[in-house]
Amino acid sequence: MIPYVRDITFDYGACDQVSPLIRRVVANNPGPFTFLGTGTYIVGRGEVAVIDPGPDLPEHLDAILAALEPGERVTHILVTHHHSDHSPLAKPLQEKTGAPIYGCAVGVLAEESTIRTEAGADFGFAPDISLCGGGTVLTGPGWTLEAIATPGHTSNHICFALHEENALFSGDHIMGWSTTVITPPDGDMTDYMASLDLVKAREFAVLWPTHGPPITEVTPFVEAYIAHRRAREAQVLDAVAQGHGRIKDMVPVLYAAVDKRLWPAASRSVLGHMLDLVRRGLVTTDGEAGLDSDYRLAD
């Protein structure tokens, strides 16, 4: 069972010093995909980086600027991915500060969907400086941020490691309040599981998700995240073994306790598992794997 972390104290628009090098301002955009709102992080002193500016809300832009101390300057605007609760305010913030925008451009697989599984997408997101693939190190007075490619939630998801505090800004890759949505084709379960292993191996002291409070028991939390996905995978394989070869037949079995209105979104999640299982040779289907395919266990 995932040891969810959901307790957080804040006031919308206020700036909280949450660690020696990190300040947080939470946008007033609570919802089913954003929890209590988007937490925008300000890293450093004097010359600072802003991580995930958030939704295009003028009052949130004002709050970020008000959080700066006299004489401080934003030198880096960092975006974890292109969803509308993370990236749209990057441009307005750039217009106010002149700072370049860093991130990974929207992948070619990103697309609109009639099934709502996220707060929306900023398909026009185009950073000034690409961090695709990770490995780039960005620095300021007293702080060092390393871009780590963590595809899975989206193909362009980037996390940022703060070396001085052994901390990771995990975006939507790992969240304390909920599991992460993996919706093909832009979301990819195979990539996601590999990215979870990558984060686990780094042994960070703390994770700072864009939504919700920090995760301080990192290793057991990430292990529980991985175990949850593997347990769902086992359920999918069992459903196929019992003759539920189509996703529309699996979902009522796997999500019997879940509101039926969420079943279409659940179908997208099961598809993520099916695509991964097909790649690994555990499940097969005729033709291209999709929502309407008929799956069976591989020989």
PDB file of C-alpha atoms in Angstrom:
ATOM      1  CA  MET A   1       0.000   0.000   0.000  1.00  0.00           C
ATOM      2  CA  ILE A   2       1.292   3.443  -0.898  1.00  0.00           C
ATOM      3  CA  PRO A   3       1.944   5.562   2.256  1.00  0.00           C
ATOM      4  CA  TYR A   4       0.313   8.696   0.860  1.00  0.00           C
ATOM      5  CA  VAL A   5       1.408  12.084   2.188  1.00  0.00           C
ATOM      6  CA  ARG A   6      -1.356  14.681   1.968  1.00  0.00           C
ATOM      7  CA  ASP A   7      -0.985  17.049   4.922  1.00  0.00           C
ATOM      8  CA  ILE A   8       0.201  20.487   3.873  1.00  0.00           C
ATOM      9  CA  THR A   9      -0.228  23.923   5.437  1.00  0.00           C
ATOM     10  CA  PHE A  10      -0.195  27.011   3.233  1.00  0.00           C
ATOM     11  CA  ASP A  11      -2.154  30.062   2.124  1.00  0.00           C
ATOM     12  CA  TYR A  12      -2.793  30.639  -1.570  1.00  0.00           C
ATOM     13  CA  GLY A  13      -0.457  33.271  -2.945  1.00  0.00           C
ATOM     14  CA  ALA A  14       1.752  33.362   0.158  1.00  0.00           C
ATOM     15  CA  CYS A  15       5.448  32.569  -0.018  1.00  0.00           C
ATOM     16  CA  ASP A  16       6.701  29.898   2.396  1.00  0.00           C
ATOM     17  CA  GLN A  17      10.357  29.141   3.083  1.00  0.00           C
ATOM     18  CA  VAL A  18      10.207  25.337   3.053  1.00  0.00           C
ATOM     19  CA  SER A  19      13.947  24.576   3.176  1.00  0.00           C
ATOM     20  CA  PRO A  20      17.154  26.619   3.359  1.00  0.00           C
ATOM     21  CA  LEU A  21      17.238  27.040  -0.437  1.00  0.00           C
ATOM     22  CA  ILE A  22      13.576  26.553  -1.400  1.00  0.00           C
ATOM     23  CA  ARG A  23      10.534  28.821  -1.279  1.00  0.00           C
ATOM     24  CA  ARG A  24       7.068  27.725  -2.402  1.00  0.00           C
ATOM     25  CA  VAL A  25       4.035  29.630  -3.673  1.00  0.00           C
ATOM     26  CA  VAL A  26       0.844  27.633  -4.270  1.00  0.00           C
ATOM     27  CA  ALA A  27      -1.533  28.665  -7.058  1.00  0.00           C
ATOM     28  CA  ASN A  28      -5.259  28.769  -6.384  1.00  0.00           C
ATOM     29  CA  ASN A  29      -6.135  26.030  -8.892  1.00  0.00           C
ATOM     30  CA  PRO A  30      -7.315  23.063  -6.812  1.00  0.00           C
ATOM     31  CA  GLY A  31      -8.997  20.193  -8.633  1.00  0.00           C
ATOM     32  CA  PRO A  32      -9.145  16.449  -9.239  1.00  0.00           C
ATOM     33  CA  PHE A  33      -5.849  16.533 -11.175  1.00  0.00           C
ATOM     34  CA  THR A  34      -4.029  19.230  -9.193  1.00  0.00           C
ATOM     35  CA  PHE A  35      -4.903  18.309  -5.585  1.00  0.00           C
ATOM     36  CA  LEU A  36      -4.818  21.632  -3.664  1.00  0.00           C
ATOM     37  CA  GLY A  37      -3.038  23.534  -6.429  1.00  0.00           C
ATOM     38  CA  THR A  38       0.237  23.953  -8.286  1.00  0.00           C
ATOM     39  CA  GLY A  39       3.235  24.501  -6.039  1.00  0.00           C
ATOM     40  CA  THR A  40       5.708  26.807  -7.754  1.00  0.00           C
ATOM     41  CA  TYR A  41       9.218  26.618  -6.302  1.00  0.00           C
ATOM     42  CA  ILE A  42      11.790  29.406  -6.072  1.00  0.00           C
ATOM     43  CA  VAL A  43      15.342  28.102  -5.611  1.00  0.00           C
ATOM     44  CA  GLY A  44      18.245  30.121  -4.250  1.00  0.00           C
ATOM     45  CA  ARG A  45      18.847  33.712  -3.189  1.00  0.00           C
ATOM     46  CA  GLY A  46      19.761  36.750  -5.223  1.00  0.00           C
ATOM     47  CA  GLU A  47      19.721  35.045  -8.604  1.00  0.00           C
ATOM     48  CA  VAL A  48      16.998  32.412  -8.476  1.00  0.00           C
ATOM     49  CA  ALA A  49      15.376  29.643 -10.496  1.00  0.00           C
ATOM     50  CA  VAL A  50      11.605  29.247 -10.687  1.00  0.00           C
ATOM     51  CA  ILE A  51      10.328  25.687 -11.175  1.00  0.00           C
ATOM     52  CA  ASP A  52       6.887  25.047 -12.713  1.00  0.00           C
ATOM     53  CA  PRO A  53       5.445  28.581 -12.893  1.00  0.00           C
ATOM     54  CA  GLY A  54       2.006  26.990 -13.175  1.00  0.00           C
ATOM     55  CA  PRO A  55      -1.315  27.931 -14.760  1.00  0.00           C
ATOM     56  CA  ASP A  56      -1.814  31.249 -16.546  1.00  0.00           C
ATOM     57  CA  LEU A  57      -3.371  33.070 -13.587  1.00  0.00           C
ATOM     58  CA  PRO A  58      -2.436  36.765 -13.255  1.00  0.00           C
ATOM     59  CA  GLU A  59      -2.751  36.593  -9.471  1.00  0.00           C
ATOM     60  CA  HIS A  60      -0.267  33.710  -9.336  1.00  0.00           C
ATOM     61  CA  LEU A  61       2.210  35.643 -11.470  1.00  0.00           C
ATOM     62  CA  ASP A  62       1.862  38.556  -9.061  1.00  0.00           C
ATOM     63  CA  ALA A  63       2.421  36.210  -6.115  1.00  0.00           C
ATOM     64  CA  ILE A  64       5.618  34.773  -7.622  1.00  0.00           C
ATOM     65  CA  LEU A  65       7.011  38.232  -8.278  1.00  0.00           C
ATOM     66  CA  ALA A  66       5.999  39.390  -4.793  1.00  0.00           C
ATOM     67  CA  ALA A  67       7.890  36.433  -3.313  1.00  0.00           C
ATOM     68  CA  LEU A  68      11.167  37.835  -4.638  1.00  0.00           C
ATOM     69  CA  GLU A  69      13.235  39.818  -2.197  1.00  0.00           C
ATOM     70  CA  PRO A  70      14.389  43.359  -3.063  1.00  0.00           C
ATOM     71  CA  GLY A  71      17.098  43.171  -5.707  1.00  0.00           C
ATOM     72  CA  GLU A  72      16.496  39.505  -6.508  1.00  0.00           C
ATOM     73  CA  ARG A  73      16.423  38.410 -10.122  1.00  0.00           C
ATOM     74  CA  VAL A  74      14.904  35.363 -11.820  1.00  0.00           C
ATOM     75  CA  THR A  75      17.643  33.871 -14.026  1.00  0.00           C
ATOM     76  CA  HIS A  76      16.085  30.497 -14.901  1.00  0.00           C
ATOM     77  CA  ILE A  77      12.504  29.391 -15.541  1.00  0.00           C
ATOM     78  CA  LEU A  78      12.292  25.586 -15.386  1.00  0.00           C
ATOM     79  CA  VAL A  79       9.322  23.492 -16.529  1.00  0.00           C
ATOM     80  CA  THR A  80       8.857  19.797 -15.751  1.00  0.00           C
ATOM     81  CA  HIS A  81       6.338  19.178 -18.579  1.00  0.00           C
ATOM     82  CA  HIS A  82       3.695  20.751 -20.768  1.00  0.00           C
ATOM     83  CA  HIS A  83       0.441  20.238 -18.852  1.00  0.00           C
ATOM     84  CA  SER A  84      -1.641  23.359 -18.305  1.00  0.00           C
ATOM     85  CA  ASP A  85      -1.141  23.386 -14.549  1.00  0.00           C
ATOM     86  CA  HIS A  86       2.650  23.550 -14.990  1.00  0.00           C
ATOM     87  CA  SER A  87       3.873  25.464 -18.047  1.00  0.00           C
ATOM     88  CA  PRO A  88       1.506  28.234 -19.305  1.00  0.00           C
ATOM     89  CA  LEU A  89       2.720  30.916 -16.891  1.00  0.00           C
ATOM     90  CA  ALA A  90       6.308  30.491 -18.089  1.00  0.00           C
ATOM     91  CA  LYS A  91       5.887  33.002 -20.918  1.00  0.00           C
ATOM     92  CA  PRO A  92       4.208  35.734 -18.831  1.00  0.00           C
ATOM     93  CA  LEU A  93       6.912  35.264 -16.177  1.00  0.00           C
ATOM     94  CA  GLN A  94       9.574  35.562 -18.863  1.00  0.00           C
ATOM     95  CA  GLU A  95       8.001  38.785 -20.098  1.00  0.00           C
ATOM     96  CA  LYS A  96       8.310  40.213 -16.587  1.00  0.00           C
ATOM     97  CA  THR A  97      11.815  38.941 -15.807  1.00  0.00           C
ATOM     98  CA  GLY A  98      13.629  38.298 -19.091  1.00  0.00           C
ATOM     99  CA  ALA A  99      14.747  34.856 -17.879  1.00  0.00           C
ATOM    100  CA  PRO A 100      15.096  32.022 -20.412  1.00  0.00           C
ATOM    101  CA  ILE A 101      12.723  29.061 -20.245  1.00  0.00           C
ATOM    102  CA  TYR A 102      14.248  25.595 -19.827  1.00  0.00           C
ATOM    103  CA  GLY A 103      12.467  22.300 -20.469  1.00  0.00           C
ATOM    104  CA  CYS A 104      11.719  19.711 -23.114  1.00  0.00           C
ATOM    105  CA  ALA A 105       9.424  20.516 -26.033  1.00  0.00           C
ATOM    106  CA  VAL A 106       6.089  18.768 -26.443  1.00  0.00           C
ATOM    107  CA  GLY A 107       6.507  15.289 -27.896  1.00  0.00           C
ATOM    108  CA  VAL A 108       5.086  14.299 -31.258  1.00  0.00           C
ATOM    109  CA  LEU A 109       2.815  11.765 -29.543  1.00  0.00           C
ATOM    110  CA  ALA A 110       1.026  14.343 -27.405  1.00  0.00           C
ATOM    111  CA  GLU A 111      -2.557  14.754 -28.513  1.00  0.00           C
ATOM    112  CA  GLU A 112      -5.960  15.947 -27.410  1.00  0.00           C
ATOM    113  CA  SER A 113      -8.249  13.300 -25.976  1.00  0.00           C
ATOM    114  CA  THR A 114     -11.971  13.173 -25.414  1.00  0.00           C
ATOM    115  CA  ILE A 115     -11.214  11.363 -22.153  1.00  0.00           C
ATOM    116  CA  ARG A 116     -10.160  13.776 -19.407  1.00  0.00           C
ATOM    117  CA  THR A 117      -7.223  12.386 -17.445  1.00  0.00           C
ATOM    118  CA  GLU A 118      -5.348  15.627 -16.768  1.00  0.00           C
ATOM    119  CA  ALA A 119      -5.902  19.307 -16.095  1.00  0.00           C
ATOM    120  CA  GLY A 120      -5.284  20.000 -19.786  1.00  0.00           C
ATOM    121  CA  ALA A 121      -2.256  20.418 -22.005  1.00  0.00           C
ATOM    122  CA  ASP A 122      -0.165  23.350 -23.188  1.00  0.00           C
ATOM    123  CA  PHE A 123       0.589  22.028 -26.667  1.00  0.00           C
ATOM    124  CA  GLY A 124       2.342  25.251 -27.637  1.00  0.00           C
ATOM    125  CA  PHE A 125       4.991  24.889 -24.943  1.00  0.00           C
ATOM    126  CA  ALA A 126       8.408  25.489 -26.511  1.00  0.00           C
ATOM    127  CA  PRO A 127      11.356  26.172 -24.186  1.00  0.00           C
ATOM    128  CA  ASP A 128      14.175  28.497 -25.164  1.00  0.00           C
ATOM    129  CA  ILE A 129      16.752  25.939 -24.030  1.00  0.00           C
ATOM    130  CA  SER A 130      16.119  22.221 -24.447  1.00  0.00           C
ATOM    131  CA  LEU A 131      16.766  19.808 -21.600  1.00  0.00           C
ATOM    132  CA  CYS A 132      15.510  16.718 -23.442  1.00  0.00           C
ATOM    133  CA  GLY A 133      17.567  13.694 -22.461  1.00  0.00           C
ATOM    134  CA  GLY A 134      18.611  15.236 -19.140  1.00  0.00           C
ATOM    135  CA  GLY A 135      22.160  15.654 -17.911  1.00  0.00           C
ATOM    136  CA  THR A 136      22.261  19.447 -18.119  1.00  0.00           C
ATOM    137  CA  VAL A 137      23.466  21.199 -14.980  1.00  0.00           C
ATOM    138  CA  LEU A 138      22.250  24.692 -14.208  1.00  0.00           C
ATOM    139  CA  THR A 139      23.855  26.869 -11.552  1.00  0.00           C
ATOM    140  CA  GLY A 140      23.328  30.034  -9.561  1.00  0.00           C
ATOM    141  CA  PRO A 141      24.809  31.549  -6.380  1.00  0.00           C
ATOM    142  CA  GLY A 142      24.853  28.650  -3.920  1.00  0.00           C
ATOM    143  CA  TRP A 143      22.615  26.299  -5.921  1.00  0.00           C
ATOM    144  CA  THR A 144      23.042  23.593  -8.529  1.00  0.00           C
ATOM    145  CA  LEU A 145      20.139  22.011 -10.419  1.00  0.00           C
ATOM    146  CA  GLU A 146      20.545  18.927 -12.579  1.00  0.00           C
ATOM    147  CA  ALA A 147      17.951  18.079 -15.229  1.00  0.00           C
ATOM    148  CA  ILE A 148      16.950  14.407 -15.110  1.00  0.00           C
ATOM    149  CA  ALA A 149      14.895  12.980 -17.976  1.00  0.00           C
ATOM    150  CA  THR A 150      11.970  11.058 -16.470  1.00  0.00           C
ATOM    151  CA  PRO A 151       9.610  10.172 -19.336  1.00  0.00           C
ATOM    152  CA  GLY A 152       6.470   8.222 -18.554  1.00  0.00           C
ATOM    153  CA  HIS A 153       3.788  10.596 -17.307  1.00  0.00           C
ATOM    154  CA  THR A 154       4.551  12.477 -20.514  1.00  0.00           C
ATOM    155  CA  SER A 155       7.279  11.903 -23.069  1.00  0.00           C
ATOM    156  CA  ASN A 156       8.878  15.262 -22.193  1.00  0.00           C
ATOM    157  CA  HIS A 157       8.837  15.048 -18.378  1.00  0.00           C
ATOM    158  CA  ILE A 158      11.942  16.401 -16.631  1.00  0.00           C
ATOM    159  CA  CYS A 159      12.744  16.305 -12.911  1.00  0.00           C
ATOM    160  CA  PHE A 160      15.287  18.624 -11.300  1.00  0.00           C
ATOM    161  CA  ALA A 161      17.799  17.551  -8.648  1.00  0.00           C
ATOM    162  CA  LEU A 162      19.006  20.192  -6.183  1.00  0.00           C
ATOM    163  CA  HIS A 163      22.484  18.933  -5.329  1.00  0.00           C
ATOM    164  CA  GLU A 164      23.004  21.062  -2.228  1.00  0.00           C
ATOM    165  CA  GLU A 165      20.011  19.482  -0.454  1.00  0.00           C
ATOM    166  CA  ASN A 166      19.982  16.080  -2.187  1.00  0.00           C
ATOM    167  CA  ALA A 167      16.427  16.955  -3.171  1.00  0.00           C
ATOM    168  CA  LEU A 168      14.395  16.254  -6.285  1.00  0.00           C
ATOM    169  CA  PHE A 169      11.669  18.429  -7.751  1.00  0.00           C
ATOM    170  CA  SER A 170       9.590  15.545  -9.058  1.00  0.00           C
ATOM    171  CA  GLY A 171       6.844  17.375 -10.969  1.00  0.00           C
ATOM    172  CA  ASP A 172       4.081  14.840 -11.609  1.00  0.00           C
ATOM    173  CA  HIS A 173       6.474  11.893 -11.849  1.00  0.00           C
ATOM    174  CA  ILE A 174       6.029  11.039  -8.170  1.00  0.00           C
ATOM    175  CA  MET A 175       3.377  12.698  -6.011  1.00  0.00           C
ATOM    176  CA  GLY A 176       2.577  12.176  -2.353  1.00  0.00           C
ATOM    177  CA  TRP A 177      -1.167  12.621  -2.638  1.00  0.00           C
ATOM    178  CA  SER A 178      -1.929  10.275  -5.546  1.00  0.00           C
ATOM    179  CA  THR A 179      -0.569   7.906  -8.136  1.00  0.00           C
ATOM    180  CA  THR A 180       0.518   9.371 -11.471  1.00  0.00           C
ATOM    181  CA  VAL A 181      -1.601   9.187 -14.610  1.00  0.00           C
ATOM    182  CA  ILE A 182       0.021   7.307 -17.513  1.00  0.00           C
ATOM    183  CA  THR A 183      -2.025   7.852 -20.665  1.00  0.00           C
ATOM    184  CA  PRO A 184      -0.786   6.585 -24.053  1.00  0.00           C
ATOM    185  CA  PRO A 185       0.383   7.590 -26.549  1.00  0.00           C
ATOM    186  CA  ASP A 186       2.317  10.415 -24.847  1.00  0.00           C
ATOM    187  CA  GLY A 187       2.361   8.563 -21.542  1.00  0.00           C
ATOM    188  CA  ASP A 188       4.383   5.358 -21.592  1.00  0.00           C
ATOM    189  CA  MET A 189       4.357   2.699 -18.857  1.00  0.00           C
ATOM    190  CA  THR A 190       7.656   1.124 -19.928  1.00  0.00           C
ATOM    191  CA  ASP A 191       9.423   4.479 -19.719  1.00  0.00           C
ATOM    192  CA  TYR A 192       7.640   5.324 -16.493  1.00  0.00           C
ATOM    193  CA  MET A 193       8.802   2.206 -14.655  1.00  0.00           C
ATOM    194  CA  ALA A 194      12.377   2.773 -15.823  1.00  0.00           C
ATOM    195  CA  SER A 195      12.178   6.382 -14.605  1.00  0.00           C
ATOM    196  CA  LEU A 196      10.942   5.229 -11.192  1.00  0.00           C
ATOM    197  CA  ASP A 197      13.935   2.898 -10.943  1.00  0.00           C
ATOM    198  CA  LEU A 198      16.227   5.780 -11.878  1.00  0.00           C
ATOM    199  CA  VAL A 199      14.862   8.013  -9.120  1.00  0.00           C
ATOM    200  CA  LYS A 200      15.038   5.202  -6.566  1.00  0.00           C
ATOM    201  CA  ALA A 201      18.693   4.563  -7.418  1.00  0.00           C
ATOM    202  CA  ARG A 202      19.639   8.192  -6.753  1.00  0.00           C
ATOM    203  CA  GLU A 203      18.611   7.899  -3.064  1.00  0.00           C
ATOM    204  CA  PHE A 204      17.309  11.446  -2.693  1.00  0.00           C
ATOM    205  CA  ALA A 205      16.675  12.750   0.820  1.00  0.00           C
ATOM    206  CA  VAL A 206      13.425  14.491  -0.137  1.00  0.00           C
ATOM    207  CA  LEU A 207      11.066  14.813  -3.090  1.00  0.00           C
ATOM    208  CA  TRP A 208       9.226  18.062  -3.810  1.00  0.00           C
ATOM    209  CA  PRO A 209       6.237  17.278  -6.080  1.00  0.00           C
ATOM    210  CA  THR A 210       4.499  20.120  -7.890  1.00  0.00           C
ATOM    211  CA  HIS A 211       1.277  19.166  -6.083  1.00  0.00           C
ATOM    212  CA  GLY A 212       1.122  18.517  -2.372  1.00  0.00           C
ATOM    213  CA  PRO A 213       3.657  18.224   0.437  1.00  0.00           C
ATOM    214  CA  PRO A 214       7.212  16.897   0.292  1.00  0.00           C
ATOM    215  CA  ILE A 215       7.985  13.192   0.509  1.00  0.00           C
ATOM    216  CA  THR A 216      10.667  12.647   3.132  1.00  0.00           C
ATOM    217  CA  GLU A 217      10.678   8.830   3.360  1.00  0.00           C
ATOM    218  CA  VAL A 218      11.775   8.572  -0.246  1.00  0.00           C
ATOM    219  CA  THR A 219      12.969   4.991  -0.722  1.00  0.00           C
ATOM    220  CA  PRO A 220       9.967   3.223   0.850  1.00  0.00           C
ATOM    221  CA  PHE A 221       7.600   5.588  -0.925  1.00  0.00           C
ATOM    222  CA  VAL A 222       9.118   4.962  -4.361  1.00  0.00           C
ATOM    223  CA  GLU A 223       9.221   1.235  -3.657  1.00  0.00           C
ATOM    224  CA  ALA A 224       5.518   1.350  -2.815  1.00  0.00           C
ATOM    225  CA  TYR A 225       4.831   3.290  -6.024  1.00  0.00           C
ATOM    226  CA  ILE A 226       6.621   0.577  -8.008  1.00  0.00           C
ATOM    227  CA  ALA A 227       4.868  -2.228  -6.111  1.00  0.00           C
ATOM    228  CA  HIS A 228       1.489  -0.630  -6.835  1.00  0.00           C
ATOM    229  CA  ARG A 229       2.168  -0.665 -10.568  1.00  0.00           C
ATOM    230  CA  ARG A 230       3.411  -4.239 -10.500  1.00  0.00           C
ATOM    231  CA  ALA A 231       0.330  -5.316  -8.547  1.00  0.00           C
ATOM    232  CA  ARG A 232      -1.923  -3.704 -11.162  1.00  0.00           C
ATOM    233  CA  GLU A 233       0.098  -5.413 -13.873  1.00  0.00           C
ATOM    234  CA  ALA A 234      -0.471  -8.775 -12.155  1.00  0.00           C
ATOM    235  CA  GLN A 235      -4.208  -8.056 -12.034  1.00  0.00           C
ATOM    236  CA  VAL A 236      -4.212  -7.275 -15.752  1.00  0.00           C
ATOM    237  CA  LEU A 237      -2.403 -10.512 -16.545  1.00  0.00           C
ATOM    238  CA  ASP A 238      -4.836 -12.454 -14.360  1.00  0.00           C
ATOM    239  CA  ALA A 239      -7.794 -10.848 -16.134  1.00  0.00           C
ATOM    240  CA  VAL A 240      -6.383 -11.862 -19.515  1.00  0.00           C
ATOM    241  CA  ALA A 241      -5.767 -15.385 -18.228  1.00  0.00           C
ATOM    242  CA  GLN A 242      -9.434 -15.569 -17.165  1.00  0.00           C
ATOM    243  CA  GLY A 243     -10.552 -14.744 -20.682  1.00  0.00           C
ATOM    244  CA  HIS A 244     -11.122 -11.002 -20.374  1.00  0.00           C
ATOM    245  CA  GLY A 245      -9.201 -10.251 -23.532  1.00  0.00           C
ATOM    246  CA  ARG A 246     -10.550  -6.785 -24.219  1.00  0.00           C
ATOM    247  CA  ILE A 247      -9.844  -3.734 -22.110  1.00  0.00           C
ATOM    248  CA  LYS A 248     -13.541  -2.850 -21.978  1.00  0.00           C
ATOM    249  CA  ASP A 249     -14.125  -6.256 -20.339  1.00  0.00           C
ATOM    250  CA  MET A 250     -11.189  -5.949 -17.944  1.00  0.00           C
ATOM    251  CA  VAL A 251     -12.041  -2.533 -16.513  1.00  0.00           C
ATOM    252  CA  PRO A 252     -15.331  -3.537 -14.806  1.00  0.00           C
ATOM    253  CA  VAL A 253     -13.414  -6.368 -13.135  1.00  0.00           C
ATOM    254  CA  LEU A 254     -10.306  -4.397 -12.151  1.00  0.00           C
ATOM    255  CA  TYR A 255     -12.154  -1.225 -11.149  1.00  0.00           C
ATOM    256  CA  ALA A 256     -15.364  -2.693  -9.716  1.00  0.00           C
ATOM    257  CA  ALA A 257     -15.101  -0.454  -6.635  1.00  0.00           C
ATOM    258  CA  VAL A 258     -14.466   2.712  -8.666  1.00  0.00           C
ATOM    259  CA  ASP A 259     -17.104   5.164  -9.899  1.00  0.00           C
ATOM    260  CA  LYS A 260     -18.156   4.075 -13.401  1.00  0.00           C
ATOM    261  CA  ARG A 261     -17.662   7.613 -14.645  1.00  0.00           C
ATOM    262  CA  LEU A 262     -13.922   7.045 -14.164  1.00  0.00           C
ATOM    263  CA  TRP A 263     -13.843   3.852 -16.197  1.00  0.00           C
ATOM    264  CA  PRO A 264     -12.967   5.578 -19.502  1.00  0.00           C
ATOM    265  CA  ALA A 265      -9.885   7.090 -17.864  1.00  0.00           C
ATOM    266  CA  ALA A 266      -9.110   3.733 -16.246  1.00  0.00           C
ATOM    267  CA  SER A 267      -9.206   2.170 -19.702  1.00  0.00           C
ATOM    268  CA  ARG A 268      -6.379   4.456 -20.790  1.00  0.00           C
ATOM    269  CA  SER A 269      -4.330   3.369 -17.785  1.00  0.00           C
ATOM    270  CA  VAL A 270      -4.934  -0.316 -18.548  1.00  0.00           C
ATOM    271  CA  LEU A 271      -3.872   0.361 -22.136  1.00  0.00           C
ATOM    272  CA  GLY A 272      -0.583   1.674 -20.768  1.00  0.00           C
ATOM    273  CA  HIS A 273      -0.038  -1.632 -18.998  1.00  0.00           C
ATOM    274  CA  MET A 274      -1.073  -3.640 -22.064  1.00  0.00           C
ATOM    275  CA  LEU A 275       1.385  -1.853 -24.338  1.00  0.00           C
ATOM    276  CA  ASP A 276       4.160  -2.517 -21.823  1.00  0.00           C
ATOM    277  CA  LEU A 277       3.201  -6.192 -21.499  1.00  0.00           C
ATOM    278  CA  VAL A 278       3.143  -6.617 -25.280  1.00  0.00           C
ATOM    279  CA  ARG A 279       6.624  -5.081 -25.561  1.00  0.00           C
ATOM    280  CA  ARG A 280       7.905  -7.465 -22.915  1.00  0.00           C
ATOM    281  CA  GLY A 281       6.454 -10.460 -24.686  1.00  0.00           C
ATOM    282  CA  LEU A 282       4.049 -11.422 -21.885  1.00  0.00           C
ATOM    283  CA  VAL A 283       0.875 -10.634 -23.828  1.00  0.00           C
ATOM    284  CA  THR A 284       0.123 -10.707 -27.525  1.00  0.00           C
ATOM    285  CA  THR A 285      -2.588  -9.469 -29.863  1.00  0.00           C
ATOM    286  CA  ASP A 286      -3.299  -9.465 -33.562  1.00  0.00           C
ATOM    287  CA  GLY A 287      -2.271  -6.264 -35.294  1.00  0.00           C
ATOM    288  CA  GLU A 288      -1.468  -3.032 -33.503  1.00  0.00           C
ATOM    289  CA  ALA A 289      -2.180  -2.965 -29.763  1.00  0.00           C
ATOM    290  CA  GLY A 290      -4.948  -0.530 -28.861  1.00  0.00           C
ATOM    291  CA  LEU A 291      -8.016   0.057 -26.736  1.00  0.00           C
ATOM    292  CA  ASP A 292     -10.178  -2.285 -28.824  1.00  0.00           C
ATOM    293  CA  SER A 293      -7.632  -5.052 -29.326  1.00  0.00           C
ATOM    294  CA  ASP A 294      -8.244  -8.613 -28.190  1.00  0.00           C
ATOM    295  CA  TYR A 295      -5.346  -9.632 -25.931  1.00  0.00           C
ATOM    296  CA  ARG A 296      -4.162 -13.073 -24.851  1.00  0.00           C
ATOM    297  CA  LEU A 297      -1.274 -14.456 -22.884  1.00  0.00           C
ATOM    298  CA  ALA A 298       1.812 -15.153 -24.967  1.00  0.00           C
ATOM    299  CA  ASP A 299       2.775 -18.773 -25.471  1.00  0.00           C
TER     300      ASP A 299
END
